[in-house]
Coordinates of C-alpha atoms in Angstrom, one line a residue:
Chain H
X1 CA 118.0 277.7 -26.0
X2 CA 115.0 277.0 -28.0
X3 CA 116.7 278.7 -31.3
X4 CA 119.3 275.8 -32.3
X5 CA 121.3 275.4 -35.9
X6 CA 121.7 272.5 -38.5
X7 CA 124.4 271.6 -40.1
X8 CA 123.8 274.0 -42.3
X9 CA 123.8 276.8 -40.6
X10 CA 119.9 277.5 -41.4
X11 CA 118.1 278.9 -38.8
X12 CA 115.5 276.8 -36.3
X13 CA 113.0 277.7 -34.3
X14 CA 111.0 275.9 -31.8
X15 CA 108.3 274.0 -33.5
X16 CA 105.3 275.4 -31.6
X17 CA 103.0 275.7 -34.6
X18 CA 103.0 272.2 -35.1
X19 CA 102.3 271.6 -31.6
X20 CA 99.6 272.9 -28.8
X21 CA 100.7 275.2 -26.6
X22 CA 100.4 273.5 -24.0
X23 CA 102.6 271.3 -24.3
X24 CA 105.3 273.0 -25.6
X25 CA 105.4 275.1 -22.9
X26 CA 104.8 271.7 -20.3
X27 CA 108.2 270.9 -22.5
X28 CA 109.3 274.6 -22.2
X29 CA 108.7 273.8 -17.8
X30 CA 110.8 270.4 -18.4
X31 CA 113.8 272.0 -20.2
X32 CA 114.1 275.1 -17.4
X33 CA 114.0 272.4 -15.0
X34 CA 116.5 270.6 -16.3
X35 CA 118.5 273.3 -17.6
X36 CA 118.8 274.4 -13.9
X37 CA 120.3 271.5 -13.1
X38 CA 123.1 272.4 -15.5
X39 CA 123.2 268.6 -17.2
X40 CA 122.2 270.3 -21.2
X41 CA 123.1 267.0 -23.2
X42 CA 122.4 268.0 -27.0
X43 CA 119.8 265.2 -27.1
X44 CA 118.1 266.7 -24.3
X45 CA 115.7 268.4 -27.0
X46 CA 114.7 265.5 -28.5
X47 CA 114.4 263.8 -25.3
X48 CA 111.8 266.4 -24.4
X49 CA 110.3 266.5 -27.9
X50 CA 110.3 262.9 -27.3
X51 CA 108.6 263.0 -24.4
X52 CA 105.3 264.3 -26.0
X53 CA 105.4 262.9 -28.8
X54 CA 104.9 259.8 -26.4
X55 CA 102.0 261.4 -24.4
X56 CA 100.0 260.4 -27.5
X57 CA 98.9 264.5 -27.8
X58 CA 96.7 265.0 -31.0
X59 CA 99.3 267.7 -32.8
X60 CA 97.2 269.8 -34.9
X61 CA 98.4 271.5 -38.1
X62 CA 97.5 275.0 -39.4
X63 CA 96.3 274.4 -42.9
X64 CA 94.2 276.2 -44.9
X65 CA 91.5 274.5 -47.0
X66 CA 92.5 274.5 -51.0
X67 CA 89.0 273.9 -52.6
X68 CA 90.5 273.3 -55.7
X69 CA 91.7 270.6 -54.9
X70 CA 89.9 269.2 -52.2
X71 CA 86.1 267.1 -53.5
X72 CA 83.0 267.5 -51.4
X73 CA 82.4 263.9 -51.6
X74 CA 82.2 262.1 -47.7
X75 CA 85.4 261.6 -46.0
X76 CA 86.5 258.6 -45.0
X77 CA 86.2 257.9 -40.9
X78 CA 89.3 259.1 -38.9
X79 CA 89.6 255.8 -37.6
X80 CA 89.5 253.5 -40.2
X81 CA 91.8 255.7 -42.6
X82 CA 94.7 255.2 -39.3
X83 CA 93.5 251.7 -39.2
X84 CA 93.3 250.2 -42.5
X85 CA 96.0 250.4 -44.5
X86 CA 99.3 249.0 -46.1
X87 CA 102.7 250.2 -44.6
X88 CA 104.4 246.4 -44.9
X89 CA 107.6 247.9 -42.8
X90 CA 105.2 247.5 -39.9
X91 CA 103.5 244.1 -41.1
X92 CA 101.5 242.6 -44.1
X93 CA 98.0 242.8 -42.7
X94 CA 96.2 245.5 -42.7
X95 CA 96.1 246.1 -39.0
X96 CA 99.4 246.3 -39.1
X97 CA 100.4 249.0 -39.4
X98 CA 98.4 251.1 -36.9
X99 CA 99.7 247.7 -33.9
X100 CA 103.1 248.2 -34.8
X101 CA 103.8 252.0 -35.9
X102 CA 103.8 253.5 -32.6
X103 CA 107.7 252.2 -32.5
X104 CA 108.5 254.3 -35.4
X105 CA 110.4 257.9 -34.0
X106 CA 109.6 260.2 -36.3
X107 CA 112.0 263.4 -34.2
X108 CA 114.5 264.2 -35.0
X109 CA 113.6 263.5 -38.6
X110 CA 115.6 264.9 -42.1
X111 CA 115.1 264.4 -45.3
X112 CA 118.9 263.8 -47.6
X113 CA 118.0 265.5 -50.9
X114 CA 120.8 264.5 -53.5
X115 CA 121.5 263.4 -57.6
X116 CA 121.0 266.0 -60.1
X117 CA 120.2 268.9 -58.5
X118 CA 122.6 272.4 -57.9
X119 CA 121.3 272.7 -53.8
X120 CA 122.0 269.2 -52.6
X121 CA 121.2 269.2 -48.6
X122 CA 119.7 267.7 -46.0
X123 CA 116.6 269.4 -44.9
X124 CA 115.6 269.4 -41.1
X125 CA 111.9 268.5 -40.8
X126 CA 110.9 271.7 -38.6
X127 CA 112.3 273.1 -42.0
X128 CA 110.3 271.4 -44.5
X129 CA 107.3 271.6 -42.4
X130 CA 107.5 275.7 -42.9
X131 CA 108.9 275.4 -46.1
X132 CA 105.7 276.9 -47.7
X133 CA 102.6 277.4 -46.2
X134 CA 100.1 274.2 -45.4
X135 CA 96.6 273.7 -47.5
X136 CA 94.1 271.1 -46.5
X137 CA 93.3 269.0 -49.9
X138 CA 91.1 266.4 -49.6
X139 CA 91.6 264.3 -52.5
X140 CA 90.5 259.9 -52.9
X141 CA 93.0 257.5 -52.8
X142 CA 92.8 254.4 -54.9
X143 CA 94.4 251.4 -53.6
X144 CA 95.6 249.0 -56.2
X145 CA 94.1 246.2 -54.0
X146 CA 90.7 247.4 -55.2
X147 CA 88.9 249.6 -52.4
X148 CA 89.6 253.7 -52.0
X149 CA 89.2 256.1 -49.5
X150 CA 87.9 260.3 -49.4
X151 CA 91.4 261.9 -47.3
X152 CA 92.1 265.1 -45.6
X153 CA 95.8 265.6 -46.3
X154 CA 97.8 268.4 -44.6
X155 CA 101.2 269.7 -46.8
X156 CA 102.1 272.1 -49.8
X157 CA 102.6 271.6 -53.8
X158 CA 106.0 268.7 -53.9
X159 CA 107.0 272.3 -56.8
X160 CA 107.3 273.8 -53.9
X161 CA 110.1 272.1 -52.5
X162 CA 111.8 271.2 -55.5
X163 CA 111.5 274.9 -57.0
X164 CA 114.0 275.4 -53.3
X165 CA 116.7 272.2 -54.3
X166 CA 116.5 274.0 -58.3
X167 CA 117.0 270.3 -60.2
X168 CA 119.4 270.5 -63.3
X169 CA 118.2 270.1 -66.6
X170 CA 119.8 266.4 -66.3
X171 CA 116.8 265.6 -63.9
X172 CA 114.2 263.4 -65.3
X173 CA 112.9 261.2 -62.5
X174 CA 112.8 262.0 -59.0
X175 CA 112.7 258.7 -56.8
X176 CA 111.7 258.7 -52.9
X177 CA 113.1 256.4 -50.4
X178 CA 111.9 255.8 -47.2
X179 CA 112.7 254.8 -43.7
X180 CA 113.7 251.0 -43.4
X181 CA 114.8 250.4 -40.2
X182 CA 114.5 247.1 -38.4
X183 CA 114.9 248.6 -34.8
X184 CA 111.7 250.7 -35.4
X185 CA 109.6 248.6 -38.4
X186 CA 109.3 245.1 -37.3
X187 CA 108.6 243.9 -41.0
X188 CA 111.5 245.3 -42.6
X189 CA 113.0 241.4 -41.8
X190 CA 110.0 239.9 -44.1
X191 CA 111.0 239.4 -47.9
X192 CA 108.3 240.6 -48.5
X193 CA 110.0 243.6 -50.2
X194 CA 113.2 244.6 -50.8
X195 CA 113.4 247.4 -48.6
X196 CA 114.3 250.2 -47.9
X197 CA 111.1 251.1 -50.4
X198 CA 111.3 253.1 -53.4
X199 CA 109.2 254.8 -55.3
X200 CA 108.9 257.7 -58.1
X201 CA 107.8 259.5 -60.0
X202 CA 108.8 261.6 -63.5
X203 CA 109.9 264.9 -63.0
X204 CA 106.5 266.7 -64.8
X205 CA 104.1 264.4 -62.6
X206 CA 106.8 265.6 -59.4
X207 CA 106.2 269.0 -60.6
X208 CA 102.1 268.6 -61.0
X209 CA 99.9 271.0 -58.5
X210 CA 98.1 268.7 -57.3
X211 CA 101.4 265.8 -55.9
X212 CA 101.2 266.7 -52.1
X213 CA 104.3 267.0 -50.5
X214 CA 102.3 265.7 -46.5
X215 CA 103.0 266.3 -43.4
X216 CA 99.5 265.8 -42.1
X217 CA 96.0 264.5 -42.6
X218 CA 92.4 265.4 -40.7
X219 CA 94.4 268.6 -39.5
X220 CA 96.8 267.0 -37.6
X221 CA 100.8 265.6 -37.8
X222 CA 100.4 262.2 -39.7
X223 CA 99.7 259.3 -37.8
X224 CA 102.6 257.0 -37.7
X225 CA 100.6 254.1 -39.6
X226 CA 100.6 256.6 -42.6
X227 CA 103.4 257.4 -43.3
X228 CA 104.3 260.0 -40.5
X229 CA 106.2 262.2 -40.3
X230 CA 106.4 263.1 -44.3
X231 CA 105.2 261.3 -47.3
X232 CA 104.4 262.0 -50.9
X233 CA 100.6 261.6 -52.0
X234 CA 99.8 261.3 -55.5
X235 CA 95.7 261.3 -56.1
X236 CA 95.9 260.1 -59.9
X237 CA 97.8 257.0 -59.0
X238 CA 97.6 254.0 -57.1
X239 CA 98.0 254.4 -53.4
X240 CA 101.7 252.5 -53.5
X241 CA 102.7 255.3 -56.0
X242 CA 103.1 257.3 -52.4
X243 CA 105.9 257.0 -50.7
X244 CA 105.5 257.1 -47.0
X245 CA 108.1 258.2 -43.6
X246 CA 110.3 259.7 -46.5
X247 CA 114.4 260.2 -45.8
X248 CA 116.4 260.8 -49.6
X249 CA 114.6 262.0 -52.6
X250 CA 117.2 261.3 -55.4
X251 CA 116.5 263.7 -58.4
X252 CA 118.1 261.5 -61.4
X253 CA 118.6 261.1 -64.7
X254 CA 116.7 257.7 -65.4
X255 CA 113.7 256.2 -64.2
X256 CA 114.7 254.7 -61.1
X257 CA 113.6 250.8 -60.1
X258 CA 111.1 251.2 -57.6
X259 CA 110.2 248.6 -55.3
X260 CA 106.8 247.4 -56.8
X261 CA 107.6 247.3 -59.9
X262 CA 110.6 245.6 -59.8
X263 CA 110.3 242.8 -57.6
X264 CA 106.7 242.5 -60.1
X265 CA 106.5 244.6 -63.3
X266 CA 103.8 242.8 -64.3
X267 CA 101.5 242.9 -61.8
X268 CA 102.9 247.0 -60.6
X269 CA 103.8 249.2 -63.5
X270 CA 105.9 251.9 -62.7
X271 CA 103.3 254.8 -64.3
X272 CA 100.7 252.5 -61.9
X273 CA 97.9 255.9 -63.1
X274 CA 93.9 254.5 -61.6
X275 CA 92.6 253.8 -64.5
X276 CA 89.0 250.9 -64.9
X277 CA 90.3 250.0 -68.4
X278 CA 93.5 248.2 -67.2
X279 CA 93.1 245.7 -65.2
X280 CA 95.7 244.2 -62.5
X281 CA 95.9 240.6 -63.8
X282 CA 94.7 238.8 -60.5
X283 CA 91.7 241.1 -60.5
X284 CA 89.4 243.9 -62.3
X285 CA 90.6 247.8 -61.7
X286 CA 86.7 249.3 -63.1
X287 CA 85.4 248.9 -59.5
X288 CA 85.8 250.1 -56.4
X289 CA 85.0 250.1 -52.9
X290 CA 84.8 253.1 -51.1
X291 CA 85.4 252.5 -47.9
X292 CA 82.9 253.2 -45.3
X293 CA 80.0 253.9 -47.7
X294 CA 77.5 251.2 -46.6
X295 CA 78.4 248.2 -46.0
X296 CA 78.5 244.0 -47.9
X297 CA 75.1 245.0 -49.7
X298 CA 76.6 248.8 -51.0
X299 CA 77.5 247.9 -55.1
X300 CA 80.6 249.0 -55.9
X301 CA 82.2 252.0 -57.5
X302 CA 82.8 252.9 -61.3
X303 CA 87.0 253.3 -60.7
X304 CA 87.7 256.9 -63.0
X305 CA 90.4 257.3 -65.2
X306 CA 93.0 259.2 -63.5
X307 CA 90.5 258.6 -60.5
X308 CA 88.8 261.5 -62.0
X309 CA 91.8 263.7 -61.7
X310 CA 91.7 264.8 -65.7
X311 CA 93.7 267.3 -65.1
X312 CA 96.8 265.4 -65.4
X313 CA 95.8 263.9 -68.7
X314 CA 97.9 266.5 -70.9
X315 CA 100.4 264.5 -69.0
X316 CA 100.2 261.8 -70.8
X317 CA 99.0 262.7 -74.3
X318 CA 101.0 259.8 -76.8
X319 CA 101.6 257.5 -74.6
X320 CA 99.8 253.7 -74.5
X321 CA 98.2 253.8 -71.0
X322 CA 97.8 250.1 -71.5
X323 CA 101.0 249.1 -72.1
X324 CA 103.1 251.6 -70.0
X325 CA 100.4 250.9 -66.8
Chain G
X1 CA 97.1 205.4 -26.6
X2 CA 94.0 203.1 -26.5
X3 CA 91.3 205.1 -26.2
X4 CA 87.7 204.4 -27.5
X5 CA 84.5 206.1 -26.8
X6 CA 81.9 205.7 -25.5
X7 CA 78.3 205.9 -27.5
X8 CA 77.5 209.2 -25.4
X9 CA 81.2 210.2 -25.2
X10 CA 81.2 210.3 -28.8
X11 CA 78.3 212.2 -28.9
X12 CA 79.6 214.6 -27.2
X13 CA 82.9 214.7 -29.0
X14 CA 81.1 215.2 -32.6
X15 CA 78.4 218.2 -30.3
X16 CA 81.8 220.0 -29.4
X17 CA 83.9 219.6 -33.0
X18 CA 80.5 220.8 -34.1
X19 CA 80.2 223.7 -32.3
X20 CA 83.9 224.2 -32.6
X21 CA 83.5 224.2 -36.4
X22 CA 80.8 226.5 -36.8
X23 CA 82.2 229.5 -34.5
X24 CA 84.3 230.4 -37.3
X25 CA 81.4 231.3 -39.2
X26 CA 79.3 232.7 -35.8
X27 CA 82.8 235.3 -35.2
X28 CA 82.4 236.7 -38.8
X29 CA 78.8 236.8 -39.2
X30 CA 79.1 238.8 -35.7
X31 CA 81.2 240.9 -36.4
X32 CA 80.5 241.9 -40.1
X33 CA 76.6 243.2 -38.6
X34 CA 78.2 244.4 -36.1
X35 CA 80.3 246.7 -38.9
X36 CA 83.7 245.9 -37.1
X37 CA 85.8 245.0 -40.1
X38 CA 86.9 248.3 -42.4
X39 CA 86.0 246.3 -45.6
X40 CA 83.9 243.8 -44.6
X41 CA 84.1 242.1 -48.3
X42 CA 87.6 241.7 -47.6
X43 CA 87.2 240.2 -44.9
X44 CA 84.4 237.3 -45.5
X45 CA 86.4 236.3 -48.3
X46 CA 89.1 236.4 -46.4
X47 CA 87.9 234.4 -43.2
X48 CA 86.1 232.3 -45.1
X49 CA 88.5 231.1 -47.3
X50 CA 91.4 230.0 -44.7
X51 CA 88.9 228.2 -42.7
X52 CA 87.8 226.3 -45.4
X53 CA 91.7 225.6 -46.3
X54 CA 91.7 225.1 -42.6
X55 CA 89.0 222.2 -42.3
X56 CA 90.6 220.5 -45.3
X57 CA 93.6 220.3 -44.1
X58 CA 91.2 218.7 -41.1
X59 CA 89.4 216.7 -42.8
X60 CA 92.7 215.4 -44.8
X61 CA 94.4 214.7 -41.4
X62 CA 92.2 212.4 -40.2
X63 CA 93.0 208.8 -41.8
X64 CA 96.9 209.7 -40.9
X65 CA 95.8 210.4 -37.1
X66 CA 93.8 207.1 -37.2
X67 CA 96.3 204.9 -38.1
X68 CA 98.8 206.6 -36.2
X69 CA 96.9 206.7 -32.6
X70 CA 94.8 203.5 -33.8
X71 CA 91.5 205.5 -33.5
X72 CA 89.6 204.2 -35.6
X73 CA 86.5 205.5 -34.3
X74 CA 87.7 209.9 -35.6
X75 CA 86.7 208.5 -39.1
X76 CA 83.1 208.7 -37.9
X77 CA 83.7 212.5 -38.0
X78 CA 85.3 212.7 -41.3
X79 CA 82.0 213.5 -43.0
X80 CA 80.7 216.6 -40.4
X81 CA 84.4 218.1 -41.3
X82 CA 84.1 217.4 -44.7
X83 CA 81.0 218.9 -44.5
X84 CA 82.2 222.3 -43.0
X85 CA 85.4 222.4 -46.0
X86 CA 82.5 222.2 -48.6
X87 CA 80.4 225.1 -46.0
X88 CA 83.1 227.4 -45.8
X89 CA 84.3 227.3 -49.0
X90 CA 80.6 227.5 -50.3
X91 CA 80.4 231.1 -48.1
X92 CA 83.6 232.3 -49.7
X93 CA 82.3 231.7 -53.3
X94 CA 79.3 233.3 -52.2
X95 CA 81.2 236.0 -51.2
X96 CA 83.2 236.6 -54.1
X97 CA 79.4 236.0 -56.6
X98 CA 77.3 238.3 -54.4
X99 CA 79.2 240.9 -52.7
X100 CA 82.0 241.0 -55.1
X101 CA 80.3 240.4 -58.1
X102 CA 76.8 241.3 -57.5
X103 CA 75.5 238.2 -59.5
X104 CA 76.6 239.9 -62.1
X105 CA 77.5 235.8 -63.6
X106 CA 79.1 237.3 -67.1
X107 CA 81.5 239.2 -65.2
X108 CA 82.2 236.6 -62.9
X109 CA 83.2 233.9 -65.5
X110 CA 85.4 236.5 -67.0
X111 CA 87.1 237.0 -63.8
X112 CA 87.7 232.4 -63.6
X113 CA 88.1 232.0 -66.9
X114 CA 90.8 235.4 -67.3
X115 CA 92.3 234.8 -64.1
X116 CA 94.5 231.6 -63.3
X117 CA 94.4 232.0 -59.6
X118 CA 90.4 232.3 -59.5
X119 CA 90.1 229.4 -62.1
X120 CA 91.6 227.2 -59.9
X121 CA 89.8 228.1 -56.9
X122 CA 86.7 227.7 -58.9
X123 CA 87.9 224.1 -60.1
X124 CA 88.7 223.1 -56.2
X125 CA 84.9 224.4 -55.4
X126 CA 83.4 222.9 -58.1
X127 CA 84.7 219.1 -58.0
X128 CA 83.9 219.7 -53.8
X129 CA 79.9 219.5 -54.6
X130 CA 79.9 216.1 -55.6
X131 CA 81.6 215.1 -52.6
X132 CA 79.0 217.0 -50.2
X133 CA 76.0 216.0 -52.5
X134 CA 77.8 212.4 -52.1
X135 CA 78.3 212.6 -48.4
X136 CA 74.4 210.9 -47.0
X137 CA 74.3 207.4 -46.2
X138 CA 72.2 206.7 -49.2
X139 CA 73.9 208.0 -51.3
X140 CA 76.7 206.0 -49.2
X141 CA 75.0 203.0 -50.2
X142 CA 73.9 203.4 -53.8
X143 CA 77.4 204.2 -54.7
X144 CA 79.0 201.2 -53.3
X145 CA 83.5 201.0 -54.1
X146 CA 82.6 203.3 -56.2
X147 CA 81.6 206.0 -53.2
X148 CA 85.7 205.8 -51.9
X149 CA 86.8 206.7 -55.8
X150 CA 84.9 209.8 -56.2
X151 CA 85.7 210.5 -52.6
X152 CA 89.4 210.3 -53.8
X153 CA 88.9 213.7 -55.8
X154 CA 89.7 215.4 -52.3
X155 CA 93.7 214.2 -53.6
X156 CA 92.9 216.8 -56.5
X157 CA 91.0 219.8 -54.6
X158 CA 93.7 220.0 -52.4
X159 CA 96.3 220.9 -54.5
X160 CA 94.3 223.1 -56.3
X161 CA 93.6 224.7 -53.4
X162 CA 96.9 225.5 -52.0
X163 CA 97.9 226.8 -55.6
X164 CA 94.9 229.0 -55.2
X165 CA 96.5 230.5 -51.7
X166 CA 99.7 230.4 -53.5
X167 CA 99.0 232.3 -56.0
X168 CA 96.4 234.8 -54.8
X169 CA 99.4 235.7 -52.2
X170 CA 102.6 235.6 -55.0
X171 CA 102.0 239.4 -56.5
X172 CA 102.8 240.8 -53.0
X173 CA 105.8 238.0 -52.4
X174 CA 103.7 237.5 -48.6
X175 CA 104.3 233.3 -48.9
X176 CA 104.7 233.0 -45.3
X177 CA 101.1 231.1 -45.1
X178 CA 101.1 229.2 -48.4
X179 CA 104.4 227.8 -47.4
X180 CA 102.9 226.9 -44.0
X181 CA 99.7 225.4 -45.2
X182 CA 101.2 224.0 -48.6
X183 CA 103.9 222.3 -46.3
X184 CA 101.1 220.9 -44.1
X185 CA 99.2 219.4 -47.3
X186 CA 102.3 218.2 -48.5
X187 CA 103.0 215.9 -45.6
X188 CA 99.2 214.6 -45.6
X189 CA 99.0 213.6 -49.4
X190 CA 102.5 212.3 -49.0
X191 CA 102.1 209.5 -46.0
X192 CA 99.5 208.2 -48.2
X193 CA 101.8 207.8 -51.1
X194 CA 104.3 206.2 -48.3
X195 CA 101.9 204.0 -47.1
X196 CA 100.2 202.5 -50.1
X197 CA 103.2 201.5 -51.8
X198 CA 104.5 200.0 -48.2
X199 CA 101.4 198.2 -47.7
X200 CA 100.1 194.9 -49.6
X201 CA 97.4 194.6 -51.3
X202 CA 94.7 192.5 -49.6
X203 CA 94.9 195.1 -46.4
X204 CA 93.7 197.9 -49.1
X205 CA 90.3 196.2 -50.0
X206 CA 89.7 196.4 -45.6
X207 CA 90.6 199.9 -45.2
X208 CA 87.6 200.6 -48.6
X209 CA 85.1 198.8 -46.6
X210 CA 86.1 200.7 -42.6
X211 CA 86.0 203.8 -45.3
X212 CA 82.4 203.5 -45.5
X213 CA 81.6 202.3 -42.5

């Protein structure tokens, strides 16, 4: 009963690794009870899982810190990082995601992988989480709006997933599609963006070890408002490049039309590398406010090229980053 | 609908209005001091800008309200509402100059000149200064008829403020609020155009005189 098979025939062990013992044991007792009453439907497992999530239990994620990809800078408080962010599917105000994202159902969840790839498939979340060992990486996050945070993410290099699905030599770009479900996401009714939210990377950017397939933060499962259950984090690019709540990954020959770039190409480039020398048309990008660092009277920090991740510079040799911003 | 407050009632009304208009400032100051907003600079910038706009609309609403209700005493509240508009606009500008630019005037000018949305916002603020400066009884007397002429600048300030708001939201395609407040300003200004076209010249002079009361 605890082992299910998905359409691809891959065994899915019970996700006890990402669930606290008492929760899954409680669920087991619950399942046993219902099973005893001989009403075992296929939705039962999901129901039970949802129950555990609805209780708001903190779901710990086992991860080993990777110091090679971490910073010692002071981390943003969990409260600020989860109550001040943009996730337009839940509203345009930065307090909206935390207020509205509880309606998002993150189980069951699958990610469809298609396009220029030898092994197109639909991956179940539990399998996705186990595809590679989870690492904790403390990254700087720079929002295009001029603020920044330091967040300990949990995940593994996106390249681990990409290698397993074997993109063909035609795959030059990768495109991420976020969930856009009106019934769970009140912001999708608005017309501020074309839904679903789409973001993309060039293949070499996606393969860079820094690009993180992310399933957690602060040692626990991603809160809904931060892009649960699976998102991308690309720390040398402005935050909006890091797609949240991903349901589809496509490998493409051509550069995809991404959400912000499509709607306001003069303001949001496809690359959107953090760059203090390229202003946003409506504000300077030379400095940033580190959230939670001091207060009103604390001077802003100087923004660093590639958000300080100089190891990615070689990806852009020969490119005019003022034109290809 | 005829309502004429007694001097005591009027005083009380004015005091209540003063407190109401001050409340947003007190709230912002209190929350910021308590460290509640995650990004205090954004919080103060948006809060002060929003309230400058709301009070600008309230100022512009006085004349139409007065005409529709016949409550001529409303005009005696207008100076205070107008000054509060300037107060919040000043706070908006100071947040920009102080907490966003840390008094780096060169960087501020660069922003003002380079970015149209800041240019129009800055222009609206600068145009408010002479209006605020000439709000005293002495200045009203000294300027005579020119006072009313000068204060017509508000008809330019209001569209500039809306344009500033519109452009600020344009990058994120978030037009809900600009449409709401743009429509309000539009109606308040169009009413004046309508009335000015449909009334005889002699009446105009009477109104000008009463404006100064």
